[in-house]
């Protein structure tokens, strides 16, 4: 297994460009199932989760040509299966994003029930309840979800209990090819939802209100393949901005929309960072000691849960005490135990983490608990005394392309160890 070794104390400065958003690309790939033919996705991140989604599409019968490492040419005309097996869903729960597209195209789907993961139960009850309202009949058979549309998908009003990103996406994709109008109430508003809605509209869908809490879809009878560029990854960008905030900066991150990270930028300014917003770029610099500040994660445009771990590292060396509240996932604080090994002083009380800032962290061997926690531990190593080795970095490789080379380009003393 590989590990990342980082030597603390090197100032970071320079410019790094982020890739396309993992949390959009995976759904755009799934959406190509709805338009038989050859679609072309550009600015696709070259990460392991994308490779797994490629396996899912190929298992269904699609062909995928990797034109260059960031361009996928996907032909879904040959797709004749609607079965996504456990071994693929178990590798990546986002495989469930094929549910809506398969139901829309075939009126059938058989997708393994996703298990939980390190950050929570990750249920899909809201996906199933919403699709049922559109006319889908579900049954569970030996761990698989079986979907069948006895008649045809019919539009209706679907209020979501919670602004679930995945449920909004599956409902949106199924509604596009349903008869009549669908209104999704309490819809997720993340930029990745807007990117998916934009591509579906380019394919011929009629969608209003993407990015607002109420999305209205006028069903159409068919979609056509398209070419689409994946939106920039705001979370990868936020991760490098957190690195610049920790290790000094100025660090400029390019290739994303600053407005997609506005709440994070405002919190980092309140924590004492210098933040300069530009055209598809942000420059950040640390101005003196980091100020402690309470954070609570919420659906977009609230503070993103995917930036919670990286921000906890900043707060662990801030001057003061604050409370980090995780409202989206039930167990997304595993980072705290690893940070404690580096000298952080964090107490977990249910959904709250009480973070007492310490003067400095000390390097130590630590284990990546999940994707964002793993990246956060590397960031902690940037400012810890001595060196830190982060193992189980396959978590990091799921969502970050060239994480080590990008940090090296900013001046970090970081390297890949094949343990
Ligand atoms: C997406 O997950 C992202 N993943 C997550 O990013 C992100 O943290 C999350 O949205 C929130 O922004 C992808 O897009 C591939 P949810 P998703 O449905 O769709 C519960 C990362 O680090 N819930 O908004 O699964 C669920 O258990 C990953 O890149 C139900 O209970 O998020 C969770 O606690 C991590 N029933 C909460 O809602 C449901 O039917 C949020 O889930 C659906 C969700």
XYZ file of C-alpha atoms and ligand atoms in Angstrom:
463
model
C 0.000 0.000 0.000
C 1.271 3.478 -0.752
C 1.658 6.276 1.766
C 2.274 10.019 1.563
C 5.178 11.498 3.520
C 5.173 15.219 4.191
C 7.794 17.316 5.979
C 6.302 20.181 7.973
C 7.383 23.806 7.966
C 7.805 24.555 4.264
C 5.953 27.739 3.199
C 3.566 27.224 0.286
C 3.210 29.722 -2.562
C 2.352 29.548 -6.242
C -0.509 28.541 -8.512
C -2.347 25.247 -8.969
C -5.176 24.358 -11.378
C -7.968 22.016 -10.308
C -9.684 19.363 -12.401
C -13.339 18.830 -13.197
C -15.611 18.042 -10.261
C -15.711 14.396 -9.141
C -19.224 14.909 -7.761
C -20.472 16.113 -11.122
C -18.493 13.908 -13.525
C -19.834 10.672 -11.988
C -23.456 11.737 -12.535
C -22.814 13.133 -16.018
C -21.343 9.755 -16.947
C -24.490 8.049 -15.633
C -26.711 10.514 -17.523
C -25.161 9.492 -20.878
C -27.197 6.276 -20.478
C -30.332 8.316 -21.190
C -29.253 9.324 -24.697
C -28.262 6.253 -26.764
C -25.277 7.213 -28.892
C -21.866 8.839 -28.522
C -21.451 11.555 -25.876
C -18.196 13.331 -25.138
C -17.271 14.573 -21.655
C -14.330 16.934 -21.251
C -12.495 18.182 -18.125
C -13.156 14.781 -16.501
C -10.848 14.185 -13.510
C -8.500 11.194 -13.871
C -9.358 9.630 -10.478
C -10.256 6.137 -9.306
C -13.953 6.897 -8.740
C -14.275 7.872 -12.424
C -12.552 4.617 -13.379
C -15.112 2.667 -11.298
C -18.040 4.503 -12.924
C -16.442 3.612 -16.271
C -16.529 -0.048 -15.227
C -20.211 0.298 -14.306
C -21.082 1.733 -17.725
C -19.024 -0.917 -19.536
C -20.713 -3.656 -17.482
C -24.022 -2.279 -18.791
C -22.710 -2.547 -22.346
C -21.386 0.935 -23.092
C -18.017 1.528 -24.729
C -15.674 4.213 -23.432
C -12.692 5.702 -25.278
C -10.312 7.822 -23.226
C -9.365 10.420 -25.848
C -6.870 12.133 -23.581
C -6.726 11.569 -19.815
C -9.493 14.155 -19.233
C -11.833 13.421 -22.169
C -14.216 10.449 -22.244
C -16.059 9.407 -25.425
C -18.937 7.224 -24.214
C -21.164 5.237 -26.590
C -24.289 4.071 -24.784
C -26.117 2.821 -27.892
C -24.974 -0.788 -27.208
C -26.280 -0.689 -23.597
C -28.742 -3.582 -23.224
C -28.415 -4.460 -19.528
C -29.803 -2.707 -16.498
C -27.913 -4.649 -13.837
C -25.224 -3.048 -11.679
C -23.616 -5.681 -9.464
C -22.648 -5.506 -5.803
C -18.906 -5.651 -6.407
C -19.090 -2.342 -8.279
C -21.588 -0.585 -5.987
C -19.556 -1.747 -2.975
C -16.489 -0.045 -4.489
C -18.345 3.198 -5.004
C -21.815 4.008 -3.703
C -22.174 6.756 -6.316
C -22.828 3.867 -8.740
C -26.434 4.260 -7.524
C -26.540 7.333 -9.803
C -27.347 4.918 -12.638
C -30.718 4.128 -11.017
C -32.620 7.096 -12.453
C -31.092 6.821 -15.933
C -31.726 3.041 -16.220
C -35.331 3.431 -15.056
C -35.832 6.305 -17.506
C -34.365 4.350 -20.423
C -35.565 0.784 -19.776
C -38.291 1.059 -17.140
C -36.153 -1.487 -15.323
C -33.099 -1.455 -13.053
C -31.325 -3.867 -10.739
C -28.743 -2.093 -8.586
C -27.047 -3.519 -5.502
C -28.127 -1.797 -2.306
C -25.143 0.358 -1.339
C -23.630 -0.461 2.027
C -22.623 2.270 4.413
C -19.214 3.840 4.319
C -16.810 5.406 6.795
C -18.832 8.588 7.108
C -22.294 7.202 7.605
C -25.166 4.881 6.705
C -25.614 6.624 3.339
C -29.201 5.383 2.941
C -31.102 5.907 -0.303
C -34.655 5.823 1.081
C -35.389 9.288 -0.318
C -34.247 8.216 -3.786
C -36.644 5.232 -3.659
C -39.567 7.196 -2.184
C -39.275 9.864 -4.882
C -38.971 7.371 -7.729
C -41.947 5.438 -6.346
C -43.991 8.641 -6.564
C -43.061 8.797 -10.272
C -44.492 5.301 -10.802
C -41.618 2.939 -10.057
C -42.270 -0.322 -8.164
C -39.333 -1.456 -6.003
C -38.496 -4.753 -4.364
C -35.329 -5.910 -2.596
C -33.941 -9.222 -3.737
C -30.807 -10.704 -2.147
C -29.234 -7.313 -1.529
C -30.238 -5.874 -4.881
C -32.786 -3.124 -5.424
C -35.095 -4.196 -8.252
C -36.979 -1.395 -9.997
C -39.817 -1.918 -12.454
C -42.145 0.574 -14.136
C -45.393 -1.346 -14.791
C -46.884 1.388 -16.934
C -44.765 4.488 -17.523
C -43.088 7.216 -15.460
C -45.563 10.001 -14.720
C -44.613 13.445 -13.454
C -45.862 14.582 -10.050
C -44.871 16.797 -7.120
C -42.071 15.179 -5.077
C -41.206 16.914 -1.791
C -37.796 15.782 -0.477
C -37.541 15.268 3.319
C -33.975 16.565 3.102
C -32.137 18.391 0.304
C -30.264 15.199 -0.650
C -27.819 15.657 -3.530
C -28.093 12.073 -4.765
C -31.862 11.888 -4.434
C -32.261 15.184 -6.315
C -30.044 13.859 -9.118
C -31.776 10.491 -9.492
C -35.197 12.140 -9.434
C -34.141 14.802 -11.916
C -32.827 12.204 -14.377
C -35.921 9.992 -14.112
C -38.290 12.967 -14.394
C -36.694 14.176 -17.628
C -38.169 11.204 -19.553
C -41.405 10.954 -17.536
C -44.798 11.922 -18.950
C -45.916 15.362 -17.849
C -44.446 17.732 -15.296
C -42.454 16.911 -12.164
C -41.780 19.367 -9.361
C -38.961 18.491 -6.965
C -39.437 20.477 -3.765
C -36.628 21.019 -1.239
C -34.182 20.075 -3.998
C -30.426 20.202 -3.415
C -28.852 23.360 -4.863
C -25.200 22.268 -5.204
C -23.311 23.532 -8.304
C -22.978 19.912 -9.422
C -26.793 19.718 -9.661
C -26.726 22.763 -11.964
C -23.990 21.149 -14.075
C -26.103 17.994 -14.480
C -29.224 20.036 -15.322
C -27.232 21.999 -17.905
C -26.053 18.831 -19.620
C -29.547 17.300 -19.552
C -30.917 20.493 -21.132
C -28.215 20.300 -23.820
C -29.481 16.733 -24.423
C -33.029 18.059 -24.979
C -34.491 18.064 -21.463
C -36.755 20.900 -20.265
C -35.747 21.903 -16.733
C -36.457 25.079 -14.736
C -35.121 26.113 -11.347
C -31.948 24.018 -11.071
C -29.910 25.605 -8.275
C -33.071 26.725 -6.478
C -35.025 24.686 -3.898
C -37.757 23.977 -6.483
C -36.941 22.259 -9.759
C -39.669 21.853 -12.412
C -39.136 19.279 -15.171
C -41.345 19.080 -18.269
C -40.988 15.472 -19.444
C -39.820 14.828 -23.015
C -39.881 11.629 -25.052
C -36.193 11.309 -25.876
C -32.755 12.828 -25.410
C -29.807 13.065 -27.795
C -26.088 12.627 -27.020
C -23.973 15.732 -26.442
C -20.531 17.080 -25.644
C -20.203 18.670 -22.208
C -17.404 20.122 -20.090
C -17.446 19.126 -16.397
C -17.686 22.060 -13.976
C -14.514 22.825 -11.977
C -14.075 20.973 -8.674
C -14.875 23.452 -5.888
C -13.868 20.966 -3.177
C -10.473 20.207 -4.719
C -10.065 23.993 -4.992
C -11.069 24.474 -1.348
C -8.583 21.820 -0.299
C -5.663 23.676 -1.912
C -6.926 26.997 -0.541
C -6.915 25.430 2.934
C -3.313 24.316 2.290
C -2.372 27.912 1.367
C -4.200 29.254 4.430
C -2.287 26.834 6.650
C 1.194 27.173 5.210
C 1.234 30.871 4.409
C 0.570 31.472 0.741
C -0.055 33.424 -1.419
C -1.540 30.398 -3.161
C -3.677 30.858 -6.260
C -6.115 28.129 -7.244
C -7.481 28.228 -10.808
C -10.116 26.336 -12.793
C -13.270 26.760 -10.716
C -15.967 29.349 -9.975
C -15.285 31.267 -6.717
C -19.035 31.719 -6.231
C -19.284 27.909 -5.858
C -17.179 28.188 -2.700
C -18.469 31.522 -1.357
C -19.386 30.348 2.158
C -15.946 28.786 2.618
C -14.226 31.947 1.356
C -16.257 34.108 3.784
C -15.427 31.836 6.718
C -11.726 31.829 5.799
C -11.755 35.645 5.607
C -13.390 35.721 9.061
C -10.637 33.368 10.277
C -8.142 36.051 9.245
C -7.103 34.948 5.751
C -6.509 37.356 2.886
C -8.817 36.158 0.058
C -8.848 37.634 -3.454
C -11.568 36.447 -5.845
C -10.772 36.520 -9.577
C -12.076 35.149 -12.883
C -12.211 31.360 -12.263
C -9.491 31.737 -9.594
C -8.941 32.630 -5.933
C -5.744 33.743 -4.211
C -5.379 33.147 -0.461
C -2.742 34.137 2.074
C -2.452 33.689 5.807
C -2.281 37.041 7.645
C -1.005 36.208 11.148
C -2.652 33.765 13.523
C -5.758 31.889 12.399
C -8.830 32.998 14.364
C -11.140 30.340 15.855
C -14.622 30.367 14.366
C -17.680 28.120 14.744
C -18.545 26.150 11.613
C -21.671 24.181 10.801
C -22.128 22.144 7.658
C -25.350 22.568 5.684
C -26.616 21.899 2.170
C -25.457 24.449 -0.442
C -25.174 27.423 -0.188
C -24.320 26.560 3.437
C -20.838 25.455 4.481
C -20.044 22.240 2.534
C -19.540 19.055 4.555
C -16.799 18.111 2.072
C -14.720 21.027 3.411
C -15.296 20.211 7.096
C -12.204 18.054 7.606
C -9.816 20.453 5.868
C -11.217 23.362 7.911
C -10.929 21.405 11.163
C -7.155 21.270 10.554
C -7.057 25.076 10.270
C -9.071 25.405 13.498
C -6.878 22.863 15.319
C -3.995 25.378 15.195
C -6.123 28.526 15.566
C -5.884 30.867 18.551
C -8.945 29.901 20.577
C -11.763 27.388 20.899
C -14.663 26.761 18.521
C -17.387 24.236 17.731
C -17.627 22.386 14.428
C -21.126 20.979 13.831
C -21.588 18.271 11.164
C -25.244 18.302 10.116
C -25.005 16.205 6.949
C -23.356 12.913 7.926
C -23.634 11.055 11.196
C -19.979 10.094 11.589
C -17.696 12.422 9.715
C -15.307 13.190 12.581
C -12.916 10.235 12.231
C -10.224 12.748 11.339
C -10.238 14.038 14.940
C -8.736 10.827 16.342
C -5.903 10.930 13.788
C -5.312 14.649 14.358
C -5.097 13.931 18.107
C -2.075 11.734 17.345
C -0.500 14.893 15.937
C -1.289 16.849 19.107
C -4.657 18.359 18.223
C -7.080 18.951 21.105
C -10.556 18.020 19.831
C -13.497 16.626 21.819
C -16.368 14.967 19.987
C -19.891 15.319 21.415
C -22.309 13.693 18.934
C -22.602 15.995 15.932
C -20.321 18.563 17.542
C -16.532 18.741 17.691
C -15.094 21.156 20.270
C -11.749 22.285 18.867
C -9.211 23.885 21.221
C -6.484 25.460 19.092
C -2.942 24.343 19.971
C 0.271 26.268 19.215
C 1.545 23.568 16.860
C 0.948 20.042 15.608
C 3.684 17.412 15.616
C 4.332 15.017 12.770
C 3.333 11.365 13.286
C 2.269 8.263 11.346
C -1.498 8.550 10.703
C -4.133 6.712 8.651
C -6.531 8.311 6.168
C -10.071 7.560 7.469
C -11.862 8.644 4.265
C -11.400 10.811 1.193
C -11.533 14.300 2.700
C -10.078 13.264 6.061
C -7.099 11.790 4.244
C -6.454 14.997 2.312
C -6.857 16.956 5.561
C -4.168 14.856 7.270
C -1.706 15.683 4.495
C -2.551 19.354 5.017
C -1.915 18.940 8.759
C 1.500 17.484 7.933
C 2.372 20.658 6.017
C 2.491 22.636 9.274
C 3.347 19.881 11.783
C 6.757 19.777 13.409
C 8.862 17.066 11.788
C 7.416 14.648 9.255
C 4.086 12.883 8.883
C 3.255 9.729 6.947
C -0.359 9.258 5.868
C -1.278 5.667 4.965
C -4.393 4.210 3.282
C -4.092 6.912 0.650
C -6.327 4.980 -1.771
C -9.069 7.036 -0.108
C -7.357 10.221 -1.338
C -6.824 8.872 -4.851
C -10.601 8.423 -5.203
C -11.081 12.163 -5.490
C -7.758 13.942 -6.022
C -5.749 13.704 -9.250
C -1.994 14.255 -8.818
C -2.460 15.429 -5.230
C 1.250 15.038 -4.371
C 2.657 16.699 -7.552
C 0.249 19.616 -7.144
C 1.394 20.183 -3.538
C 5.033 19.836 -4.651
C 4.432 22.542 -7.291
C 3.444 24.873 -4.429
C 6.708 24.175 -2.593
C 5.593 21.423 -0.208
C 8.175 18.785 0.724
C 5.861 15.839 0.097
C 6.427 12.486 -1.537
C 4.744 9.181 -2.335
C 6.128 6.171 -0.434
C 5.378 2.714 -1.685
C 5.121 1.054 1.702
C -22.991 13.670 -2.306
O -23.265 12.491 -1.564
C -21.481 13.720 -2.499
N -21.038 12.544 -3.237
C -20.782 13.768 -1.146
O -19.383 13.923 -1.387
C -21.278 14.993 -0.389
O -20.690 15.000 0.907
C -22.804 14.947 -0.264
O -23.389 14.852 -1.581
C -23.374 16.176 0.417
O -22.982 17.325 -0.279
C -21.209 12.515 -4.599
O -21.751 13.427 -5.186
C -20.675 11.304 -5.299
P -26.781 13.294 0.196
P -24.805 11.996 -1.380
O -27.737 12.422 -0.513
O -25.561 12.261 -2.615
C -28.648 11.081 4.019
C -17.097 13.512 -1.149
O -16.334 13.616 -0.179
N -29.581 10.480 3.051
O -26.942 14.780 0.133
O -24.778 10.630 -0.845
C -27.238 10.548 3.829
O -27.078 9.355 4.565
C -18.468 12.895 -0.967
O -16.836 13.895 -2.324
C -30.600 9.658 3.522
O -30.725 9.416 4.721
O -25.279 12.999 -0.237
C -26.393 11.668 4.365
O -26.317 11.549 5.778
C -18.710 12.424 0.464
N -31.454 9.092 2.628
C -27.189 12.922 4.012
O -28.524 12.483 3.753
C -31.339 9.319 1.272
O -32.155 8.775 0.497
C -26.659 13.648 2.782
O -26.733 12.774 1.720
C -30.297 10.151 0.821
C -29.436 10.728 1.719
